[in-house]
XYZ file of C-alpha atoms in Angstrom:
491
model
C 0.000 0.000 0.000
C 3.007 2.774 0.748
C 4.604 1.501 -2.591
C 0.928 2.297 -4.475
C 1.078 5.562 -2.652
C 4.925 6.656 -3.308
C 4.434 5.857 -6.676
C 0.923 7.838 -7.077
C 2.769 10.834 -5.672
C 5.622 10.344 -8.115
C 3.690 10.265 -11.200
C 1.627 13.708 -9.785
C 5.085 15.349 -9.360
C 5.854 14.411 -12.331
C 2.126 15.356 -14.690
C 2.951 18.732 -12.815
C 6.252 19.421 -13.964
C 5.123 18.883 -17.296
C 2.129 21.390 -17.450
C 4.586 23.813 -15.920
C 6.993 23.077 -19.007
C 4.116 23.496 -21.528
C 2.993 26.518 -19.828
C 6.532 27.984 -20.557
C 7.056 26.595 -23.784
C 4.046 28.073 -25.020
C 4.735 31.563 -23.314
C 8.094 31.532 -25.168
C 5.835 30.599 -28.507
C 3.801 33.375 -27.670
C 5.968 36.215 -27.319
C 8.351 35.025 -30.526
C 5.046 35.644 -32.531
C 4.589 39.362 -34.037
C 1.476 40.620 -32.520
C -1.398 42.226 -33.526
C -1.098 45.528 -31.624
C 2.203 46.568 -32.650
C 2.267 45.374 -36.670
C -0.006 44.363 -39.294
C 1.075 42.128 -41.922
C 1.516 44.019 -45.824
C -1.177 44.287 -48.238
C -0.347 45.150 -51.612
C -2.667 46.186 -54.725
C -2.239 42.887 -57.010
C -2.803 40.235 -53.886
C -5.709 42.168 -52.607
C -7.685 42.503 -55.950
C -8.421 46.204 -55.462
C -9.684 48.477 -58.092
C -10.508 51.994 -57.858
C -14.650 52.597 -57.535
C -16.632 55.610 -56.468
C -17.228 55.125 -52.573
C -21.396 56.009 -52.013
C -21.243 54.846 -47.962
C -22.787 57.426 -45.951
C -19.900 59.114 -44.481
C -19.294 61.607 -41.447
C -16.384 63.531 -39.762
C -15.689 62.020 -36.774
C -12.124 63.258 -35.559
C -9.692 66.096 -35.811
C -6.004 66.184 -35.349
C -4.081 68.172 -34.306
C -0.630 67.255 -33.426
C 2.687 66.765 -34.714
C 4.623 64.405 -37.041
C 8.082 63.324 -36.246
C 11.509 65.070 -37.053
C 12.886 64.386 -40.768
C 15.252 61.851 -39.698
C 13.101 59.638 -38.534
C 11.823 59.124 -42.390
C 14.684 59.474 -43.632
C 16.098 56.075 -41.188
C 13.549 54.090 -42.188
C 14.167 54.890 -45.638
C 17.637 54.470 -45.199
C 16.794 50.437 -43.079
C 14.710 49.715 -46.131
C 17.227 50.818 -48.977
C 20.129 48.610 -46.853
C 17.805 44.973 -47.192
C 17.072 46.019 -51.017
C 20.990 46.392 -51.298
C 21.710 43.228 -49.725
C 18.926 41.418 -51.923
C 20.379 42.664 -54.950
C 17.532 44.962 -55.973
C 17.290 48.731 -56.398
C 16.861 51.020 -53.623
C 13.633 53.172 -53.315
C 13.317 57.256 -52.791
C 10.646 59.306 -51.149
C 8.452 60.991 -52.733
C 6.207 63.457 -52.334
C 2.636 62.173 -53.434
C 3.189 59.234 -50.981
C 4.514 61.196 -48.036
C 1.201 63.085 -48.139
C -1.015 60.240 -48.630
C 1.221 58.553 -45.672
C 0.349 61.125 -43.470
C -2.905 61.179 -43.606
C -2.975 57.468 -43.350
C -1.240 57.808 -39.979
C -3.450 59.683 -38.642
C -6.439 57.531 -40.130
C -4.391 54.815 -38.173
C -5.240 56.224 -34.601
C -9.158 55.517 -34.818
C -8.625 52.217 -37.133
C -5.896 50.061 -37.336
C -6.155 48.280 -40.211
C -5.157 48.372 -43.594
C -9.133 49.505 -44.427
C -9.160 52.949 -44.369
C -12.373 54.415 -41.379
C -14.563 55.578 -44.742
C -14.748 51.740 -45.386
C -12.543 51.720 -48.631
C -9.028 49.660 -48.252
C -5.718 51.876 -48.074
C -5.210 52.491 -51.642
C -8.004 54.500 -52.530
C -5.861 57.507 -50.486
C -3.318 57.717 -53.100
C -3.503 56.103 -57.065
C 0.175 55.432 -56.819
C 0.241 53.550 -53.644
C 0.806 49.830 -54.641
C 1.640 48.478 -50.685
C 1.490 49.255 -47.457
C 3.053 48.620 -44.318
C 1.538 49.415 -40.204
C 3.584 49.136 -37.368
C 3.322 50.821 -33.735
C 6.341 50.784 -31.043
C 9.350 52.960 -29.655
C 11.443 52.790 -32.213
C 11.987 52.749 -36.329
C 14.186 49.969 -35.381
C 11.972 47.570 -32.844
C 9.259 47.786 -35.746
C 11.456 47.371 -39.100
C 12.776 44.310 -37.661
C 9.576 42.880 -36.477
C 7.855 43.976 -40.122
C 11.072 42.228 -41.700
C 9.804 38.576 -40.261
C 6.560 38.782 -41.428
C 6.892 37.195 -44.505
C 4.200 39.480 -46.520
C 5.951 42.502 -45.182
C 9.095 41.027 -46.320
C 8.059 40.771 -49.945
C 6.787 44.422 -50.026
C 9.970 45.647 -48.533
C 12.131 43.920 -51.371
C 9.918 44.081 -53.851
C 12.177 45.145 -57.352
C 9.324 46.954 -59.050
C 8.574 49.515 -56.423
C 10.714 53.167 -56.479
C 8.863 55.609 -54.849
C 8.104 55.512 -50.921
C 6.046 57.145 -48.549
C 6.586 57.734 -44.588
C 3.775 58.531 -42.249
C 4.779 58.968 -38.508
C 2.778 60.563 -35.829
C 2.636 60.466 -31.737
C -0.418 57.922 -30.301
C -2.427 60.662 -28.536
C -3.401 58.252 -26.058
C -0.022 57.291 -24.941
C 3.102 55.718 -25.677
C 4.750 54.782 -28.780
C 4.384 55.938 -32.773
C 2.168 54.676 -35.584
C 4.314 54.251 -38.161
C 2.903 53.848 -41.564
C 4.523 52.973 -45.229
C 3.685 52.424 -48.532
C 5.360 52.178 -51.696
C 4.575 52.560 -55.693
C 5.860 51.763 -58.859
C 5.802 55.308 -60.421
C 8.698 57.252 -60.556
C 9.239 59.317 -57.319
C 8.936 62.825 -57.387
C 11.672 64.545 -54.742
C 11.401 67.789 -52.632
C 12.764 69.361 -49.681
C 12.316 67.696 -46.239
C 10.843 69.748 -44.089
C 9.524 72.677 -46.418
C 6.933 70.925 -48.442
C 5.367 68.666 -45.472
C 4.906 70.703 -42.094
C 5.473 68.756 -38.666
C 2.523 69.930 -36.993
C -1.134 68.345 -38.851
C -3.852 71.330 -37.628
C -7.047 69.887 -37.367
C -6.502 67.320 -39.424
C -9.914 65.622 -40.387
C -10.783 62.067 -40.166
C -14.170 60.690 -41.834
C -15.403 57.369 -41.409
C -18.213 55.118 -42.604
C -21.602 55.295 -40.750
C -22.088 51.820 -40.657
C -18.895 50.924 -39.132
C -19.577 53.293 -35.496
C -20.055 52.350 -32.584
C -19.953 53.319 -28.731
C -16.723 53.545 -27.107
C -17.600 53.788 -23.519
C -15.571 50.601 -21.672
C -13.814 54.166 -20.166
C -16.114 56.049 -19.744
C -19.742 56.695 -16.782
C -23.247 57.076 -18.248
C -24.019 58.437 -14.480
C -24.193 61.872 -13.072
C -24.877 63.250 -9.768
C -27.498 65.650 -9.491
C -26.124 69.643 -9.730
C -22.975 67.993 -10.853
C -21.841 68.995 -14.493
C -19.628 66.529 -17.168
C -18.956 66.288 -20.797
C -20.160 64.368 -23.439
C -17.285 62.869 -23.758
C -17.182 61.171 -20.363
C -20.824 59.696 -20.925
C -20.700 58.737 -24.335
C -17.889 59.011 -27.061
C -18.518 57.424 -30.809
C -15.761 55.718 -32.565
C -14.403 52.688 -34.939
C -15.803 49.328 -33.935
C -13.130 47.687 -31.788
C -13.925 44.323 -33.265
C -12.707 45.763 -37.030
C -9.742 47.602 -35.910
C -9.067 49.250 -33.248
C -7.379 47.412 -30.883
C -6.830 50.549 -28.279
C -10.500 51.134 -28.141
C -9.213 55.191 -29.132
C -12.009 57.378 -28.021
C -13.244 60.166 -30.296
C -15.313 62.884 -30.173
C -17.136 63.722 -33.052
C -17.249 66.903 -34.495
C -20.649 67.285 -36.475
C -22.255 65.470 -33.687
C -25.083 67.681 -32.138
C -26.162 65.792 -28.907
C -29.655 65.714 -27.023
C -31.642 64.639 -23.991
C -34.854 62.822 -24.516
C -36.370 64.229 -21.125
C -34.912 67.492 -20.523
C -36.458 67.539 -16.652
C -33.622 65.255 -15.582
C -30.743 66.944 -17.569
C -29.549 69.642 -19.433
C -26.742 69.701 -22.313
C -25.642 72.504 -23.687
C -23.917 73.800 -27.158
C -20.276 72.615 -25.857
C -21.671 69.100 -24.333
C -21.363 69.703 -21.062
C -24.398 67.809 -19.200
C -25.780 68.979 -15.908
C -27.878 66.452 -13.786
C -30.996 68.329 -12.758
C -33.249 65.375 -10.831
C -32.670 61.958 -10.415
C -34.012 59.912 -12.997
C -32.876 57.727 -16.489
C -33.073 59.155 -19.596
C -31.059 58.998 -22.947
C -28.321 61.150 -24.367
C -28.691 60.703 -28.836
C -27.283 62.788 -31.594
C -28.643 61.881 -35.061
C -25.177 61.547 -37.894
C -26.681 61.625 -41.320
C -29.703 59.252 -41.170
C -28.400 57.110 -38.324
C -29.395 57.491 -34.810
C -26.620 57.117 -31.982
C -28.179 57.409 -28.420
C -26.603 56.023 -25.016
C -28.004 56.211 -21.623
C -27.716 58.626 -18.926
C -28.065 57.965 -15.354
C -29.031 60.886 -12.787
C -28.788 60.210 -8.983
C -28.200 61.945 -5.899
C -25.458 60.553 -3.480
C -24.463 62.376 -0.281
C -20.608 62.888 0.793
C -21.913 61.004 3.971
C -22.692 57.347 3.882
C -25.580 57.969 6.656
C -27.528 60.159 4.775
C -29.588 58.905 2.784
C -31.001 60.085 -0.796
C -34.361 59.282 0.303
C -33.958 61.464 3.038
C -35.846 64.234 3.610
C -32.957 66.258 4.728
C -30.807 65.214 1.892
C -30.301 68.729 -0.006
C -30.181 70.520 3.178
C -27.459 68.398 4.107
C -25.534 68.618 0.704
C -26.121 72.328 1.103
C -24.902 73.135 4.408
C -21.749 70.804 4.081
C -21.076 72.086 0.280
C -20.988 75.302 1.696
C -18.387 75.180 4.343
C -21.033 75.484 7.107
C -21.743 72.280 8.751
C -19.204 69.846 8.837
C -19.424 66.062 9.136
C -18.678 64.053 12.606
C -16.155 61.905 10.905
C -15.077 62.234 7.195
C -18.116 59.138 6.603
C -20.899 60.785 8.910
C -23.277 63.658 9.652
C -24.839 62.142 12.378
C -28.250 63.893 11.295
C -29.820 62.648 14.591
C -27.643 63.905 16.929
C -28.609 66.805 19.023
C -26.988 70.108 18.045
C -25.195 72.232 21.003
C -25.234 75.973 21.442
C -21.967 76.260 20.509
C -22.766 74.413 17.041
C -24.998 76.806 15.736
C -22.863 79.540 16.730
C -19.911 78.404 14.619
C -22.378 77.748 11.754
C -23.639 81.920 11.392
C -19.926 82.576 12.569
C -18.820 80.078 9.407
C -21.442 81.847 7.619
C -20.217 85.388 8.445
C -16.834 84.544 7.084
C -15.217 83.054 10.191
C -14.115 87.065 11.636
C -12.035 87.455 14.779
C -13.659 89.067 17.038
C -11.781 92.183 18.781
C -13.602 91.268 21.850
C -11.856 90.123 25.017
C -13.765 86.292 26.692
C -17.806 87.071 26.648
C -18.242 84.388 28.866
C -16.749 82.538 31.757
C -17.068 79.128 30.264
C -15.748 79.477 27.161
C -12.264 78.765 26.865
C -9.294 80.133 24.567
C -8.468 76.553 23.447
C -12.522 75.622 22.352
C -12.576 75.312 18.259
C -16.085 77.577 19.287
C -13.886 80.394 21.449
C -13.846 83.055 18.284
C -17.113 81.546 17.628
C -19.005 82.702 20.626
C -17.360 85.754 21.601
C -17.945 87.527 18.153
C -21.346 86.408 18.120
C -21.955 87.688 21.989
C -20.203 91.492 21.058
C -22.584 91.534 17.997
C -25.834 90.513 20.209
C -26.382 87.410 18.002
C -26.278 85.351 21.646
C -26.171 86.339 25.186
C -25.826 84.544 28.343
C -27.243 83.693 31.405
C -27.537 85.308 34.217
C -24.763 83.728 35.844
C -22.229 85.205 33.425
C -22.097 81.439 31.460
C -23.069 80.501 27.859
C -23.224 76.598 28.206
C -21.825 75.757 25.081
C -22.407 72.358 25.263
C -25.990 72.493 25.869
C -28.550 71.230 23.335
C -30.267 74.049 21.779
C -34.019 74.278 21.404
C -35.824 74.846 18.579
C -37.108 77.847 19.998
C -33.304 78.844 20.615
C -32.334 78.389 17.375
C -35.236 80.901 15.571
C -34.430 83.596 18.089
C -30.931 83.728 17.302
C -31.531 83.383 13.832
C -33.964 86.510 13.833
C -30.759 87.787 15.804
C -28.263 87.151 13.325
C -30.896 88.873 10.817
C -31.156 91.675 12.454
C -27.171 92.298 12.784
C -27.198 91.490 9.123
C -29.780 94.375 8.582
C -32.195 92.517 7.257
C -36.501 92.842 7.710
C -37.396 91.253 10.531
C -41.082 92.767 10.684
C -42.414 89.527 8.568
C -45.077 87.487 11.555
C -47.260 84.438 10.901
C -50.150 83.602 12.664
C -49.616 80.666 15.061
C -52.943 79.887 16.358
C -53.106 76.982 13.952
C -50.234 75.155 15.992
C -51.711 73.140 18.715
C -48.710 73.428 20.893
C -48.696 77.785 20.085
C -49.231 77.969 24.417
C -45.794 76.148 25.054
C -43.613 79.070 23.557
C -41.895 80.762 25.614
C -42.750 84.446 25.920
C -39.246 85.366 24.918
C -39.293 83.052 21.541
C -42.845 83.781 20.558
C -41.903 86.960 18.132
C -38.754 85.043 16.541
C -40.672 81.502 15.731
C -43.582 83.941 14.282
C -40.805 85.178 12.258
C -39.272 82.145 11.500
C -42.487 80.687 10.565
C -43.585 83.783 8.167
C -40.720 83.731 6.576
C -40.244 79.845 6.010
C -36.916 79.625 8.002
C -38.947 76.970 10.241
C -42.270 74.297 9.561
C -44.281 72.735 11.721
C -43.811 69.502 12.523
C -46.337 66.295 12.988
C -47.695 67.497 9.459
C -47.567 71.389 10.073
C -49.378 70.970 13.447
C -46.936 71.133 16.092
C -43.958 73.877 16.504
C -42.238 71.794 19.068
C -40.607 75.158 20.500
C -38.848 73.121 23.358
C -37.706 70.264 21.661
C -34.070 69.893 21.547
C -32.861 70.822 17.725
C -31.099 67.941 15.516
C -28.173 68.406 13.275
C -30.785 67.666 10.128
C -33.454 70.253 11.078
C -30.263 72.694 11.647
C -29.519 72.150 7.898
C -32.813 72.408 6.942
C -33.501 75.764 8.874
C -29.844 77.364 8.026
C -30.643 76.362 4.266
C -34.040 78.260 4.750
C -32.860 81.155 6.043
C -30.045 81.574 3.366
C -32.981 81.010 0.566
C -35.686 82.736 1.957
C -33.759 85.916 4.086
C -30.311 85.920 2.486
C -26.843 85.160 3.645
C-alpha cells in the first residue's frame, strides 16, 4: 500500500512538472510571434484585388487632429533600413516621394481611430493615393523595434524587397493616447517625385480631419460613466464618445469625439446639455443622451442620482439637499469624514460656529464674553464675536453653556438675531394659532418663531401641526432651517 502511494505521488510530481513546461514553452511561442497591436502584416494592390470605384457609404467627420509628425530623420532612417535589405537582396533602392509622403500622413493619422489596412470611410488603403501599390503598419518605440519585427513577417518582407517599387512614402505621428508611434509605409511603382524635407510637409497636422463610414460606429464607452450626480456637471465625452468598432480595428479602443455630432436629452427635466456638451444632472431619474449623424441614430443612456458625501444620509432622506447644502458650503461639517450624524442633538456652541462660518469666520476684537468658554474651544472666536454683535447672550450667571442642546425655539431667536445684525426685515409674523402646541412658547421666543415661521426659516412639525418650540434641535433640522434662512432671508 506505501509503494501504491509513493508511486501515485511520483507520477503527480511528475504530470505537474510537465504542465509547468508546456505553460513555458508556449509563453516563449507566444511572445516570438509578431502581434497584432504593434504590426499588421503588408497588403499590396495585385494580392488584394483592389480596383478603384466611387465610394457612395454614408460618411461623417468624426475626428480632428491636431498634433505633430516626427523630425525628418526619422523618415529618412527608415528609408535608409529599407534601402540597406534592397541592397543586400540585390535589388534597387527606393526614394521618397512626395505624393506618398502626403497620402502617408494622412494614413497615420487615419491609423489612430482604425488600425487596419481599411481605411475608417470603409474603402481599403489604396483608394488615399492612385500610386500607392503596398502598405506597411507598425506601432512601437522605435523605427528599429518595428522594421525588424515587419522584416519577419513574410508578406511585409516581400513588399519591402519588392524590385518593381521606387517611390516611398513615410507617415509617422505620436499615439495621442499614450506611448509609442504609428508608423505607416507604402510604396509605388511610379517614378518618385523629390522635394525638400521639411519645407513641403509641415510637422505639426492642424485639425486634421478624419471621416469614417456610418455603418462601421459604434460606442466607445468601456472608459467612460453614463451616471451623473445631481447639480454635478460633465462632458459628453465622459458619458458617451462614438468611434471605430473595436472588433474591425481598433485594438486601443481610441475614443473620439465627433465633431458634427449635435447631442440631445430625450427628457430634458432630468438633464440639461448645452452647445459645448457639457451635461448637468438636474433630478434623479434615467433618460437617454442621442445625436442623429446623417440618417443614423446614436443614443446612449444617462443615469441621474443623488449621493451624499456622507454614507448615513440617505437620498431618500428628507434632509438630503439641506445636508448637501450646508456641508457644500463650508457650514456644517461632518462628525467623521463618513458621517453627519443627522440625529444627533446640536449644542449651542454648534450653531454659533455655523452663522460665525457663515459670516466669514471674523475674529472678534472682543476680550472672553463668557466665563465658560475657553481660549483653546474650536467655538472660542465663535461665541465671543457672536456675543459682542448681540447674536447670543448669556445667562444670568455670566455662562453661555456651550455644550448644551439648543431648542428649537433657541435656534429661531438667534436666527432673527443674526438677521437683524445682518440688517435685514425682521417685521415679517405668521399667525400661530393653527399650531396646537402655540401655548408652550416661551414668551421670549414667541416673536422670533412667528418670524421664522412667516418667513419659512422653520415648519411645523407632525404634518404642520406642532412647533415643538422646546424640543431639543437635531443636526438635520439645523440644515434644513440654516438652508431656509439663506434662501428665503439671504446670507
Amino acid at each position: 500500500m506505501k509503494k501504491e502511494l509513493k508511486l501515485l505521488i511520483i507520477g503527480l510530481i511528475i504530470i505537474a512538472v510537465y504542465i509547468v513546461l508546456s505553460n513555458i514553452n508556449t509563453t516563449k511561442a507566444a511572445n516570438n510571434r509578431p502581434e497584432f497591436n504593434y504590426v499588421i502584416h503588408g497588403v499590396n494592390r495585385e494580392d488584394s484585388g483592389y480596383t478603384d470605384s466611387e465610394n457612395t457609404r454614408e460618411l461623417t467627420t468624426i475626428y480632428k487632429y491636431a498634433g505633430y509628425s516626427v523630425a525628418p530623420n526619422s523618415w529618412t532612417s527608415l528609408c535608409n533600413k529599407i534601402n540597406y535589405e534592397r541592397r543586400k537582396a540585390g535589388v534597387p533602392e527606393v526614394k521618397l516621394d512626395k505624393g506618398l509622403m502626403e497620402a502617408m500622413k494622412t494614413r497615420a493619422i487615419e491609423s489612430i481611430v482604425r488600425w487596419n489596412h481599411v481605411r475608417p470611410n470603409g474603402e481599403m488603403c489604396f483608394s488615399v493615393n492612385k500610386n500607392l501599390d503596398a502598405e506597411e503598419m507598425g506601432w512601437g518605440l522605435g523605427t528599429e523595434e518595428i522594421f525588424n519585427r515587419l522584416m519577419e513577417i513574410p508578406e511585409s518582407k516581400k513588399n519591402i524587397l519588392n524590385p518593381e517599387y521606387k517611390s516611398l512614402g513615410v507617415g509617422i505621428v505620436y499615439n495621442p493616447n499614450g506611448g509609442g508611434l504609428f508608423y505607416i509605409f507604402g510604396f509605388g511603382k511610379n517614378e518618385p517625385e523629390e522635394f525638400e524635407l521639411g519645407e513641403e510637409l509641415p510637422y505639426q497636422y492642424d485639425d486634421y480631419e478624419v471621416s469614417a463610414c456610418l455603418d462601421e460606429l459604434d460606442y466607445i464607452t468601456s472608459r467612460k460613466s453614463n451616471s451623473i450626480k445631481v447639480g454635478n456637471k460633465t462632458n459628453i465625452s465622459e458619458v458617451c464618445d462614438i468611434g471605430i468598432k473595436q472588433e474591425i480595428g481598433n485594438p486601443w479602443g481610441t475614443s473620439v469625439t465627433i465633431p458634427s455630432a449635435k447631442w440631445e436629452i430625450e427628457d430634458k427635466s432630468i438633464a440639461s446639455i448645452d452647445e459645448n456638451g457639457d451635461i448637468t444632472g438636474l433630478k434623479v431619474g434615467e433618460t437617454k443622451v442621442y445625436t442623429m449623424l446623417g440618417s443614423k441614430k446614436y443614443e446612449c443612456p444617462l443615469i441621474v442620482y443623488k449621493k451624499s458625501h456622507f454614507n448615513d444620509i440617505g437620498a431618500d432622506t428628507w434632509y438630503f439637499d439641506s445636508v448637501e447644502y450646508c456641508y457644500n458650503n463650508g457650514l456644517i461639517m461632518g462628525t467623521s469624514d463618513t458621517t453627519f450624524s443627522p440625529n444627533n442633538n446640536l449644542t449651542r456652541a454648534n450653531l454659533v460656529t455655523i452663522l460665525w462660518r457663515m459670516e466669514g469666520s471674523p475674529k472678534s476684537q472682543e476680550g472672553q464674553k463668557f466665563s465658560d468658554v475657553k481660549s483653546q474651544e474650536y467655538y472660542y472666536d465663535a461665541v465671543n464675536w457672536a456675543g459682542s454683535k448681540g447674536i447670543v447672550n448669556g445667562y444670568e450667571d455670566g455662562k453661555f453653556r456651550p455644550n448644551n442642546n439648543i431648542t428649537r425655539e433657541q435656534l429661531a431667536t438667534i436666527l432673527m438675531n443674526y438677521a437683524r445684525f445682518k440688517g435685514k426685515d425682521t417685521s415679517s409674523r405668521a399667525d400661530l394659532s393653527k399650531f396646537k402646541d402655540q401655548n408652550g412658547i416661551s414668551s421670549y421666543a414667541k416673536e422670533s418663531i412667528s418670524w421664522a415661521v412667516a418667513k419659512k426659516v422653520m415648519s411645523g412639525k407632525v404634518n404642520g401641526t406642532m412647533t415643538d418650540p422646546r424640543g431639543t434641535a437635531i443636526r438635520a433640522e439645523a440644515a434644513a432651517m440654516i438652508q431656509n434662512y439663506c434662501n428665503y432671508v439671504g446670507r
